[in-house]
Coordinates of C-alpha atoms and ligand atoms in Angstrom, one line a residue:
M164 CA -9.2 -6.4 20.5
F165 CA -11.7 -5.5 17.6
C166 CA -9.7 -4.5 14.2
Y167 CA -12.0 -4.2 11.1
Q168 CA -9.5 -2.2 9.3
C169 CA -9.1 -4.7 6.3
E170 CA -10.9 -6.8 4.0
Q171 CA -10.4 -9.9 5.7
A172 CA -12.5 -8.3 9.1
K173 CA -13.8 -10.9 10.3
G174 CA -17.8 -12.1 9.5
G175 CA -17.4 -9.1 7.6
T176 CA -17.3 -6.7 11.0
G177 CA -14.3 -7.3 13.0
C178 CA -11.5 -9.9 14.4
T179 CA -11.8 -10.1 18.0
E180 CA -10.0 -12.3 20.1
L181 CA -7.5 -13.3 17.2
G182 CA -6.8 -11.3 14.3
V183 CA -7.6 -13.4 10.3
C184 CA -4.1 -12.4 9.3
G185 CA -2.6 -13.4 12.8
K186 CA -2.2 -10.3 14.3
D187 CA -3.5 -11.4 18.2
D188 CA -5.0 -9.4 20.6
T189 CA -1.6 -8.4 23.2
T190 CA -0.4 -7.0 19.0
A191 CA -3.3 -5.8 17.5
T192 CA -3.7 -3.3 20.8
L193 CA -0.2 -2.2 21.3
Q194 CA -1.6 -0.9 17.7
D195 CA -4.1 0.7 18.5
L196 CA -1.7 2.2 21.6
L197 CA 0.9 3.7 18.8
V198 CA -1.7 4.9 16.7
Y199 CA -3.5 6.9 19.9
A200 CA 0.3 7.5 20.9
T201 CA 1.3 8.7 16.8
K202 CA -2.1 11.6 17.3
G203 CA -0.9 12.4 20.0
I204 CA 2.9 14.3 18.1
S205 CA 0.9 15.3 15.6
M206 CA -1.5 17.3 17.8
Y207 CA 1.7 19.4 18.8
A208 CA 3.0 18.6 15.2
H209 CA 0.3 20.4 13.9
R210 CA 0.4 23.6 16.1
A211 CA 4.5 23.7 15.6
A212 CA 4.3 23.8 11.3
E213 CA 1.5 26.5 11.6
L214 CA 3.8 28.6 13.6
G215 CA 6.5 27.1 10.8
Q216 CA 8.0 24.7 12.8
R217 CA 9.0 21.6 11.9
D218 CA 11.3 18.7 13.0
E219 CA 12.4 16.2 11.0
R220 CA 12.8 12.9 12.8
V221 CA 9.2 14.1 14.2
D222 CA 8.0 13.9 10.8
R223 CA 9.5 10.7 10.0
F224 CA 8.6 8.9 12.4
V225 CA 4.6 9.8 12.5
V226 CA 4.9 7.7 9.2
E227 CA 6.8 5.3 10.3
A228 CA 4.5 4.1 13.2
L229 CA 1.5 4.8 10.5
F230 CA 2.9 2.4 8.7
A231 CA 3.9 0.0 11.8
T232 CA 0.3 -0.5 11.8
V233 CA -0.3 -2.0 8.3
T234 CA -2.2 -4.1 8.1
N235 CA 0.1 -7.4 7.3
V236 CA 3.5 -4.9 8.3
D237 CA 4.3 -5.9 12.3
F238 CA 3.3 -7.9 14.4
D239 CA 5.9 -8.2 16.9
P240 CA 5.1 -6.7 20.0
E241 CA 8.3 -6.2 21.2
R242 CA 8.9 -4.3 18.3
L243 CA 6.1 -2.4 19.1
V244 CA 6.4 -1.5 22.4
G245 CA 9.9 -0.2 21.5
H246 CA 7.9 1.9 18.9
L247 CA 5.7 3.2 21.7
R248 CA 8.9 4.4 23.9
D249 CA 10.3 6.4 21.1
A250 CA 6.8 7.5 20.3
A251 CA 7.0 9.3 24.3
T252 CA 10.5 11.0 22.8
M253 CA 9.0 12.1 19.5
R254 CA 6.5 13.2 21.7
D255 CA 8.4 15.6 23.3
R256 CA 10.4 16.9 21.3
A257 CA 7.8 18.1 18.7
K258 CA 5.8 20.1 22.6
D259 CA 9.5 21.7 22.5
L260 CA 8.9 22.8 19.4
Y261 CA 6.0 24.2 19.6
E262 CA 6.3 26.1 22.6
Q263 CA 9.8 27.4 21.4
A264 CA 7.6 28.9 18.3
C265 CA 4.9 30.3 20.2
R266 CA 7.6 31.0 22.3
D267 CA 9.4 32.7 19.0
A268 CA 5.8 34.2 18.4
G269 CA 5.3 35.8 21.0
K270 CA 1.7 33.8 21.9
E271 CA 0.6 31.9 24.6
P272 CA 1.3 27.6 24.2
E273 CA -2.0 25.9 24.2
T274 CA -2.2 23.1 27.0
L275 CA -2.9 19.9 24.9
G276 CA -4.6 17.0 27.1
G277 CA -5.9 13.4 25.2
P278 CA -3.4 11.4 22.8
A279 CA -0.9 15.0 24.2
G280 CA -0.8 14.1 27.2
W281 CA -0.4 10.0 27.5
Q282 CA 2.5 8.9 29.2
P283 CA 3.7 5.2 28.4
A284 CA 3.3 3.1 31.1
E285 CA 5.8 0.9 33.2
G286 CA 5.4 -3.1 31.4
L287 CA 4.2 -4.7 29.1
D288 CA 1.0 -5.1 30.3
G289 CA 0.5 -1.7 31.2
L290 CA 1.3 -0.8 28.3
I291 CA -1.9 -3.7 27.0
D292 CA -4.3 -2.3 28.9
Q293 CA -3.3 1.6 28.2
G294 CA -4.0 0.2 24.7
K295 CA -7.8 -1.5 25.7
A296 CA -8.9 2.3 26.7
V297 CA -8.2 4.0 23.7
G298 CA -9.4 1.3 20.6
I299 CA -11.9 1.9 18.2
A300 CA -14.2 -0.9 20.1
D301 CA -15.5 2.3 22.9
R302 CA -15.4 5.0 20.1
R303 CA -18.2 2.8 17.8
V304 CA -20.3 3.3 21.5
T305 CA -20.1 6.7 22.2
L306 CA -19.5 8.3 18.7
G307 CA -21.6 5.9 17.2
E308 CA -21.1 3.6 14.1
D309 CA -21.3 6.5 11.2
V310 CA -19.1 8.8 13.4
A311 CA -16.6 6.3 13.9
G312 CA -16.4 4.5 11.1
L313 CA -15.7 7.8 8.6
Q314 CA -12.9 8.7 11.1
E315 CA -12.1 5.2 10.6
L316 CA -11.9 5.8 7.1
I317 CA -9.6 8.3 7.2
L318 CA -7.2 7.3 9.6
Y319 CA -7.1 4.5 7.1
G320 CA -6.2 6.5 4.4
A321 CA -3.3 8.6 5.8
K322 CA -2.2 4.7 6.9
G323 CA -1.8 3.5 3.4
A324 CA -0.7 7.3 2.5
A325 CA 2.1 7.1 5.6
S326 CA 3.2 3.6 3.9
Y327 CA 3.7 5.6 0.3
A328 CA 5.8 8.4 2.0
D329 CA 8.2 6.1 3.9
H330 CA 8.9 4.3 1.0
A331 CA 9.8 8.0 -0.7
Q332 CA 11.0 8.7 2.1
V333 CA 13.7 5.9 1.9
L334 CA 15.0 7.4 -1.3
G335 CA 15.3 11.1 0.1
H336 CA 12.3 12.5 -1.3
E337 CA 10.2 14.1 1.5
D338 CA 8.4 17.3 1.4
P339 CA 7.6 18.9 5.0
A340 CA 4.3 20.2 3.7
I341 CA 3.0 16.8 3.7
Y342 CA 4.4 16.1 6.5
A343 CA 2.5 19.2 7.5
R344 CA -0.8 17.2 6.3
F345 CA -0.5 13.9 7.9
H346 CA -0.1 16.0 11.2
A347 CA -3.7 18.1 10.1
T348 CA -5.1 14.8 10.0
L349 CA -4.4 13.5 12.6
D350 CA -5.1 16.4 14.8
Y351 CA -8.4 16.8 12.8
L352 CA -9.0 12.9 14.6
T353 CA -8.6 13.9 17.9
R354 CA -11.0 16.3 17.9
E355 CA -14.7 16.2 17.5
P356 CA -16.1 15.8 15.4
A357 CA -18.7 18.8 13.7
S358 CA -20.8 17.1 11.2
A359 CA -20.8 13.6 8.9
D360 CA -20.2 15.5 6.1
E361 CA -17.1 17.5 7.8
L362 CA -15.3 14.2 7.9
L363 CA -16.1 12.6 4.3
G364 CA -14.8 16.5 3.4
W365 CA -11.0 15.1 5.8
A366 CA -11.8 11.5 4.0
L367 CA -11.9 13.6 0.9
K368 CA -8.6 15.4 1.9
T369 CA -7.0 12.5 2.5
G370 CA -7.1 11.4 -0.8
E371 CA -5.6 14.8 -2.2
L372 CA -2.8 14.0 0.4
N373 CA -2.1 10.7 -0.5
L374 CA -2.3 11.6 -4.7
K375 CA 0.5 14.2 -3.4
V376 CA 2.5 11.2 -1.6
M377 CA 1.9 8.9 -4.6
E378 CA 3.9 12.3 -6.7
L379 CA 6.4 11.9 -5.0
L380 CA 6.8 8.4 -4.3
D381 CA 7.0 8.0 -8.3
R382 CA 9.6 10.9 -8.6
A383 CA 11.3 8.4 -6.0
N384 CA 11.2 5.8 -7.5
T385 CA 11.4 7.2 -10.9
E386 CA 14.8 9.7 -10.6
A387 CA 16.6 6.5 -9.2
Y388 CA 16.1 3.9 -11.1
G389 CA 14.7 5.1 -14.4
H390 CA 11.1 4.4 -16.1
P391 CA 10.0 1.2 -16.1
E392 CA 9.8 0.1 -20.2
P393 CA 8.3 -3.0 -21.5
T394 CA 9.7 -6.3 -20.7
Q395 CA 8.4 -9.6 -21.1
A396 CA 9.6 -10.9 -17.7
R397 CA 10.5 -14.4 -16.7
V398 CA 8.5 -15.9 -14.2
T399 CA 9.9 -19.5 -14.6
P400 CA 12.4 -20.1 -12.0
I401 CA 15.9 -21.2 -13.7
K402 CA 18.3 -23.2 -11.5
G403 CA 21.2 -22.1 -9.0
K404 CA 21.2 -20.5 -6.0
C405 CA 18.2 -18.0 -5.2
I406 CA 16.7 -15.0 -3.0
C407 CA 13.1 -13.9 -3.7
V408 CA 12.1 -10.6 -2.4
S409 CA 9.0 -10.0 -1.6
G410 CA 6.6 -6.6 -0.6
H411 CA 7.4 -3.4 -2.1
D412 CA 10.5 -1.2 -1.7
L413 CA 12.7 -1.0 -4.2
R414 CA 16.0 0.2 -2.7
D415 CA 16.0 -2.8 -0.5
L416 CA 16.0 -4.8 -3.9
A417 CA 18.5 -1.9 -5.6
E418 CA 20.9 -2.5 -2.9
L419 CA 20.5 -6.3 -2.2
L420 CA 21.5 -6.7 -5.9
E421 CA 24.5 -5.1 -5.6
Q422 CA 25.3 -6.9 -2.2
T423 CA 24.6 -10.5 -4.9
K424 CA 26.4 -9.2 -7.7
D425 CA 29.3 -11.8 -9.0
K426 CA 27.8 -14.5 -6.1
G427 CA 26.2 -17.3 -8.3
I428 CA 22.8 -16.2 -6.7
N429 CA 19.6 -15.3 -8.3
V430 CA 17.7 -12.9 -7.5
Y431 CA 13.5 -12.7 -8.0
T432 CA 10.8 -10.6 -7.3
H433 CA 7.3 -11.8 -6.1
G434 CA 4.2 -10.4 -5.2
E435 CA 4.2 -6.7 -5.6
M436 CA 7.7 -6.4 -6.2
L437 CA 6.9 -8.0 -10.0
P438 CA 7.2 -4.5 -11.4
C439 CA 10.8 -3.9 -10.9
L440 CA 11.5 -5.9 -13.6
A441 CA 10.2 -3.5 -15.8
Y442 CA 12.8 0.0 -14.9
P443 CA 16.2 0.0 -16.1
E444 CA 18.6 0.4 -12.6
L445 CA 17.4 -2.3 -12.2
K446 CA 16.8 -4.9 -14.7
K447 CA 20.4 -3.5 -15.8
H448 CA 21.8 -6.9 -13.2
P449 CA 21.9 -9.7 -15.2
H450 CA 21.2 -12.1 -12.2
L451 CA 17.1 -10.3 -11.4
V452 CA 16.3 -12.8 -13.0
G453 CA 12.6 -12.7 -12.7
N454 CA 9.5 -13.2 -11.1
Y455 CA 8.6 -16.2 -8.8
G456 CA 5.3 -16.8 -7.8
G457 CA 2.4 -14.9 -7.3
A458 CA 0.2 -12.4 -4.7
W459 CA 0.8 -13.0 -0.8
Q460 CA -1.6 -14.6 -0.1
D461 CA 0.0 -18.0 -1.6
Q462 CA 3.4 -17.7 -0.3
R463 CA 3.2 -19.5 2.2
K464 CA 2.7 -22.6 -0.2
E465 CA 5.3 -20.9 -2.4
F466 CA 8.2 -19.4 0.2
D467 CA 7.6 -23.3 1.4
A468 CA 8.4 -24.3 -2.0
F469 CA 11.4 -21.8 -2.7
P470 CA 14.7 -23.4 -2.2
G471 CA 16.5 -20.5 -1.2
A472 CA 15.9 -17.3 1.1
I473 CA 13.3 -14.8 1.0
L474 CA 13.2 -10.8 2.2
M475 CA 10.5 -9.5 3.0
T476 CA 11.2 -5.9 2.7
T477 CA 7.1 -5.4 3.1
N478 CA 3.5 -5.7 3.2
C479 CA 2.4 -8.5 3.5
I480 CA 3.6 -11.2 6.1
Q481 CA 2.0 -14.1 6.7
K482 CA 3.0 -16.2 9.7
P483 CA 6.2 -18.3 7.9
K484 CA 6.2 -22.1 8.5
D485 CA 9.2 -23.2 10.7
S486 CA 10.0 -25.0 7.5
Y487 CA 11.7 -21.6 6.1
K488 CA 11.5 -19.2 8.9
D489 CA 14.9 -20.0 9.0
R490 CA 15.4 -18.6 5.3
I491 CA 13.1 -15.8 5.3
F492 CA 14.4 -12.5 6.9
T493 CA 12.2 -8.9 7.2
S494 CA 13.3 -5.8 6.8
G495 CA 11.8 -1.7 6.7
L496 CA 8.8 -1.6 9.4
V497 CA 8.0 -5.5 8.4
A498 CA 8.1 -7.8 11.2
W499 CA 7.5 -11.5 13.1
P500 CA 8.4 -12.5 16.0
G501 CA 11.5 -14.6 15.7
V502 CA 11.9 -13.6 12.0
T503 CA 16.0 -11.9 11.9
H504 CA 15.0 -9.0 10.4
I505 CA 17.7 -6.9 8.4
G506 CA 18.4 -3.7 10.2
R507 CA 18.7 0.1 8.8
D508 CA 21.8 -0.7 7.1
R509 CA 20.5 -2.8 4.9
D510 CA 23.6 -5.3 5.0
F511 CA 22.2 -8.7 3.6
T512 CA 24.8 -10.8 4.7
P513 CA 22.5 -13.4 6.1
V514 CA 20.2 -13.2 3.3
I515 CA 23.1 -14.3 1.1
E516 CA 24.6 -16.7 3.2
A517 CA 21.6 -18.2 3.4
A518 CA 20.7 -18.7 -0.2
L519 CA 24.3 -20.0 -0.4
A520 CA 22.7 -22.8 2.2
A521 CA 20.3 -23.6 0.4
P522 CA 20.3 -26.4 -2.8
G523 CA 18.7 -23.3 -4.8
F524 CA 17.0 -24.7 -7.9
A525 CA 18.2 -27.8 -9.3
E526 CA 17.1 -26.5 -12.8
D527 CA 15.5 -24.9 -15.5
E528 CA 11.4 -24.5 -16.5
P529 CA 10.4 -24.4 -19.4
E530 CA 10.7 -20.7 -20.2
K531 CA 7.4 -18.3 -19.7
R532 CA 7.7 -14.9 -19.9
I533 CA 4.4 -11.7 -19.7
P534 CA 4.7 -8.3 -20.5
I535 CA 5.2 -5.3 -18.1
G536 CA 5.5 -1.9 -17.7
F537 CA 3.5 0.4 -19.2
A538 CA 3.3 2.8 -15.8
H539 CA 2.4 6.5 -18.1
H540 CA 5.3 7.5 -19.2
T541 CA 5.0 4.0 -21.5
V542 CA 1.4 4.9 -22.4
I543 CA 1.8 8.3 -22.6
E544 CA 4.0 8.3 -25.2
A545 CA 1.6 5.8 -27.2
A546 CA -1.0 8.4 -26.3
D547 CA -1.6 8.9 -30.3
K548 CA -1.9 5.3 -31.1
V549 CA -4.4 4.5 -28.7
V550 CA -6.0 7.7 -29.7
D551 CA -5.5 6.9 -32.7
A552 CA -7.3 3.2 -31.5
V553 CA -9.7 4.0 -29.9
Q554 CA -10.9 6.6 -32.8
K555 CA -10.5 3.6 -35.6
G556 CA -13.3 1.4 -33.8
A557 CA -9.7 -0.9 -33.2
I558 CA -10.3 -0.2 -28.7
R559 CA -13.3 0.0 -28.0
H560 CA -13.4 0.5 -23.7
F561 CA -10.7 1.0 -21.0
F562 CA -10.9 -1.4 -17.4
L563 CA -9.0 -0.8 -14.9
V564 CA -9.3 -3.8 -12.5
G565 CA -6.7 -3.2 -10.3
G566 CA -6.1 -3.2 -6.2
C567 CA -5.1 -5.8 -3.7
D568 CA -5.3 -9.3 -4.1
G569 CA -6.9 -11.2 -0.8
A570 CA -7.7 -15.2 -0.2
K571 CA -11.4 -14.7 1.0
P572 CA -14.1 -16.5 -1.6
G573 CA -15.6 -14.5 -4.6
R574 CA -12.2 -13.3 -5.6
N575 CA -12.6 -15.5 -8.3
Y576 CA -15.1 -12.5 -10.2
Y577 CA -11.7 -10.6 -10.9
T578 CA -10.0 -13.6 -12.8
E579 CA -13.6 -14.2 -14.7
F580 CA -14.0 -10.8 -15.1
A581 CA -11.3 -10.2 -17.2
Q582 CA -11.3 -13.1 -19.1
Q583 CA -15.0 -12.2 -19.9
V584 CA -13.6 -8.8 -21.4
P585 CA -14.4 -8.4 -25.2
D586 CA -11.3 -8.7 -27.6
D587 CA -12.1 -5.4 -28.4
C588 CA -10.9 -3.8 -25.2
V589 CA -8.2 -3.0 -23.0
I590 CA -7.3 -4.1 -19.8
L591 CA -4.8 -1.8 -17.0
T592 CA -4.0 -3.3 -13.7
L593 CA -2.0 -2.8 -10.6
A594 CA -1.0 -3.7 -7.4
C595 CA -1.1 -7.6 -6.7
G596 CA -4.8 -8.9 -8.1
K597 CA -3.0 -9.2 -11.3
Y598 CA -2.0 -12.4 -10.2
R599 CA -4.8 -14.0 -11.0
F600 CA -5.6 -13.6 -14.9
N601 CA -1.3 -12.1 -15.5
K602 CA 0.0 -15.0 -16.7
M603 CA -3.3 -15.9 -19.3
D604 CA -3.1 -14.8 -22.8
F605 CA -5.0 -12.4 -24.1
G606 CA -3.5 -11.1 -26.9
T607 CA -2.6 -7.5 -28.4
I608 CA -4.3 -4.7 -30.5
G609 CA -2.1 -3.8 -33.5
D610 CA 0.5 -3.9 -31.2
L611 CA -0.3 -3.3 -28.2
P612 CA -0.6 -5.8 -26.2
R613 CA -4.3 -6.1 -23.9
I614 CA -3.2 -6.1 -20.9
L615 CA -0.9 -3.4 -19.8
D616 CA 0.4 -2.9 -16.3
C617 CA 0.7 0.1 -14.7
G618 CA 2.8 -1.6 -11.9
Q619 CA 2.2 -1.9 -8.2
C620 CA -0.5 -0.5 -5.4
N621 CA 1.6 3.2 -5.8
D622 CA 1.2 3.5 -9.0
A623 CA -1.9 4.0 -9.4
Y624 CA -0.1 7.0 -9.9
S625 CA 0.0 6.5 -13.1
A626 CA -3.1 5.0 -14.6
I627 CA -4.2 8.4 -12.6
R628 CA -1.5 10.0 -15.5
V629 CA -3.1 7.8 -18.3
A630 CA -6.6 8.7 -17.4
L631 CA -6.0 12.6 -17.7
A632 CA -3.9 12.4 -20.6
L633 CA -6.7 10.4 -22.1
S634 CA -9.2 12.7 -20.8
E635 CA -6.8 15.6 -22.9
A636 CA -6.3 14.1 -26.0
F637 CA -9.7 13.3 -25.9
E638 CA -10.9 16.5 -24.9
C639 CA -13.5 15.5 -22.3
E640 CA -14.0 14.4 -19.1
V641 CA -12.1 11.3 -17.2
N642 CA -15.3 10.5 -16.3
D643 CA -17.0 10.8 -19.8
L644 CA -14.0 9.0 -21.3
P645 CA -14.6 4.7 -22.4
L646 CA -12.9 3.8 -19.2
S647 CA -14.5 1.9 -16.1
M648 CA -13.0 1.3 -12.8
I649 CA -12.7 -2.0 -11.8
L650 CA -11.2 -2.4 -7.8
S651 CA -10.6 -5.3 -5.5
W652 CA -9.0 -3.7 -1.7
Y653 CA -7.6 -5.1 0.8
E654 CA -6.0 -3.4 3.3
Q655 CA -5.6 0.9 3.6
K656 CA -3.5 1.0 0.6
A657 CA -6.6 0.2 -1.3
V658 CA -7.9 3.0 0.7
A659 CA -6.0 5.0 0.0
I660 CA -6.2 5.2 -3.5
L661 CA -9.8 5.0 -3.3
L662 CA -9.9 8.5 -1.3
T663 CA -7.7 10.1 -3.8
L664 CA -9.8 8.9 -7.3
L665 CA -13.0 10.1 -4.9
Y666 CA -11.3 12.9 -4.5
L667 CA -9.8 13.4 -8.4
G668 CA -14.2 13.4 -9.2
V669 CA -14.0 9.9 -10.8
R670 CA -17.5 8.4 -10.3
D671 CA -18.6 4.6 -10.8
I672 CA -16.4 2.7 -9.4
R673 CA -16.8 -1.2 -8.7
L674 CA -15.8 -2.1 -5.8
G675 CA -15.3 -5.6 -4.4
P676 CA -15.4 -8.3 -3.6
T677 CA -16.9 -7.3 -0.4
L678 CA -17.2 -3.7 1.0
P679 CA -15.0 -2.1 4.2
A680 CA -17.0 -3.2 7.5
F681 CA -16.6 0.1 9.0
V682 CA -18.4 2.2 6.0
T683 CA -21.8 2.3 7.6
P684 CA -25.0 1.3 5.0
A685 CA -25.5 5.5 5.8
V686 CA -22.3 6.6 4.8
L687 CA -22.6 3.7 1.6
D688 CA -25.7 5.5 0.7
V689 CA -23.9 8.8 0.8
L690 CA -21.2 7.1 -1.3
V691 CA -23.5 6.2 -3.9
E692 CA -25.2 9.5 -4.2
K693 CA -22.6 11.0 -4.3
F694 CA -19.8 9.0 -6.2
G695 CA -22.0 6.4 -7.5
I696 CA -19.6 3.5 -6.1
Q697 CA -21.0 0.1 -6.1
P698 CA -20.2 -3.6 -4.6
I699 CA -19.0 -5.4 -7.7
A700 CA -21.8 -8.2 -9.6
T701 CA -21.8 -10.6 -11.6
P702 CA -18.5 -9.8 -14.1
E703 CA -21.5 -11.1 -17.0
E704 CA -24.1 -8.1 -15.6
D705 CA -21.0 -5.9 -14.8
L706 CA -19.7 -6.0 -17.9
Q707 CA -22.6 -5.8 -19.8
T708 CA -24.7 -2.5 -17.6
I709 CA -21.1 -0.9 -18.2
L710 CA -20.8 -1.7 -22.0
A711 CA -24.2 -0.7 -23.1
Ligands
SF4_280 S1 -6.2 -6.4 10.2 FE1 -7.5 -7.6 9.2 S2 -7.9 -9.9 10.2 FE2 -6.2 -8.2 11.0 S3 -7.1 -8.0 12.7 FE3 -7.4 -6.1 11.7 S4 -9.9 -6.5 10.0 FE4 -8.7 -8.4 11.5
SF4_281 S1 -1.4 -4.4 -3.4 FE1 -1.9 -4.7 -1.1 S2 -2.4 -7.0 -0.6 FE2 -1.2 -7.3 -2.8 S3 1.2 -7.3 -1.4 FE3 0.6 -4.6 -1.7 S4 -0.5 -4.4 0.2 FE4 -0.4 -6.4 -0.2

């Protein structure tokens, strides 16, 4: 195996024998093959889309397959083999669709090879042999590190966008034009790239695609559950039976809340589900009592100590300890071998039974609450107040300290940075990196909390809307606002968000804790020159430079 798609890539170069995330050789190789097969489906689907034809099952499958290969999602070879068999069926559907579209248009269909011609091998060993032949390792040799790295940048951006598209689809929001863009992107990745410049152009197009997807998901979430509103979220447990819901899927939480009504079970959010406590249609349930624990990388310790059932709705799952393997459940595309998976019917009975069988919290812990719920709707409503505070000098600068958290050393930077931000500055947060400092008291400026949490990683869309609203209010470009972006990255959703910001022309983003292994020095030079991207230095140095 060779994988360098996330920040944990071993030695800063890539995982080879076993992923730092826990992905083994078999799983990694099957995922490589699934990406290859998915490109083959999109080769046909892209051509069919150009002729005005689509197949919604094919569209959804492509997005789901990409999402299944995101870091910390699917560790189960058996499920991956199932996806591969389905991929061959979907490829045949896409091929039929394209050929029919050609007949309708009186065109001769192209004969497609490469990924479009893939036929799954019979057994697991055969699939593994096929997967080994299509991974990124060989392409780094044949195409060179720069080109292969740029191709992966586009692919990882598409994977991140696919995860958001899947969440939107689950809530009934889809857009054929968005699916067509996924197919076009994957089809492009099967072609001989003309130049590094062309690849970079496609990377920005992937950022544009992700912006559209995040917009769709924002609409899906807010139409289903209302606009998040400022909320004091409880972050300490209370006595009683309990279920902890982690991941990013709002619908799973909503349905679990319905199924646990009047059952005497308290439901807690975990990790990236924390922002759910601010959605009116979710927080109306009195048994959604608060948030438990912190970011994903602490889950083995936290789930071990949690006296109830755990539902992992999407990434980021880690290898479950034996102590809680029988009371953790997966849903959606996340999977771990031997862990019970809740099907698409969302019947959470096994989760509820496990919660009732577990002891629950024996007593209340002292109450502690933190402010959340500052998504675009709330912040834009308060825009006049914010602009006034800036004009009167009460707010000097905004810092967006957003992105994923992770286990590697160097992430203390974000805690120290937030702590050192002067009192007359506001910190916007999003994604799980905020757990480094979101339980600290940062006070207020007037009646505005100094920490404004925009939500999950996909709620980067909120931060973008806020930045655009501020630039309108101040009649200047986003780059001229008193706003700096300090991002932490871990997996492919963060890649998608970064590409969106670059597509929007946002400059001078500081990125850490380390730079992606697939961005080669030559590509980094281009990103520095065109976008002023820079690695984080020390909190002191960065703050001094920014505020100067
Ligand atoms: S996803 Fe990250 S940790 Fe896992 S194998 Fe790939 S690079 Fe390594
Ligand atoms: S923000 Fe990224 S690292 Fe954090 S839980 Fe979500 S996917 Fe995982």
